[in-house]
């Protein structure tokens, strides 16, 4: 059923829209909020985004406030037609066109030299702007109806896992934004790939829905920003995992166990016993192939190893589900960091504050 169902807190409208039967009057209502300088969270194919008029610095500031996002982290600008890029950028390098043709609309963000109309608040002081053309029908209709470029980071509180369901957004942002469109689940489940094409070799700044392998088919050699690997991995199981580089993080401390699958399972069982002897409540993130190998804890599968796409789609949901439990330590299997698995492992490592143990 579609319709404005209720106001969760005083000032956040929850607008339910059926993706298979989009009610244009509800889209108009939300577009109107965006045009008046307000904030609207909406579904995209990757994750839910928190939108505002990208050309209005005051509106953009509301995004940073609602999320508690540091102002030095730039935002992605969302458009629906290639022509929409022209006013936002200095120029479009020729080599970008085949990439746009192949992957837009879709989960790919491209970095351009920005024009003067892109506010400082969007670019966080950089000379560049990140632009993406989403494919989700609700996102497309909303941006088209608003008739303006829409800045939209993931619609989570800063540091928490990105939202793939309307309930995640409601939990994080109700009372803090003008409206939340509840429009079903985001099916990719990890955010867009961020691609910098300014150098000779295109570089992935964030792995995401469009994989390195897919980009290489169009572009030849593609590199990955070294910073993605994060700090040197921690080899020992910490007694009390301390300071973390928290992002995508559930309340419990996440520890990733990496290596041969059988050894991984054994290592997780061993660590579980150790932590439980230390009076810690332990949860396990596993896969469909291994779920039957564990007992007596909160065990959640992120999907089948034969379907990396299902794992990407489930990851953030599973991380958030642990917040409804009282586990203090989450021991997680790793998956192959190829294709979309590269984005999955990147998010999982951040959730773990790069606490990774080799199963030997
Ligand atoms: O799938 C997505 O990209 C989602 C949906 C809502 O579109 N949005 C999203 O936005 O993930 P956010 O703000 O959570 O992540 C944006 C990423 C950040 O890592 C940011 O640093 C990077 O893009 N970024 C934005 N502008 C940039 C720029 N000019 N240069 C380099 N990186 C940039
Ligand atoms: Mg984000």
Tab-separated table of C-alpha atoms and ligand atoms in Angstrom, residues 67 69 154 156 162 191 206 247, ligand 2:
chain	number	residue	atom	x	y	z
A	67	UNK	CA	24.273	12.167	9.627
A	69	UNK	CA	29.208	13.455	9.043
A	154	UNK	CA	24.302	6.848	2.286
A	156	UNK	CA	22.923	6.159	7.806
A	162	UNK	CA	24.839	1.787	5.234
A	191	UNK	CA	27.610	1.387	-2.365
A	206	UNK	CA	36.180	2.724	-3.453
A	247	UNK	CA	32.963	2.608	9.869
B	2	LIG	MG1	28.432	6.330	3.347
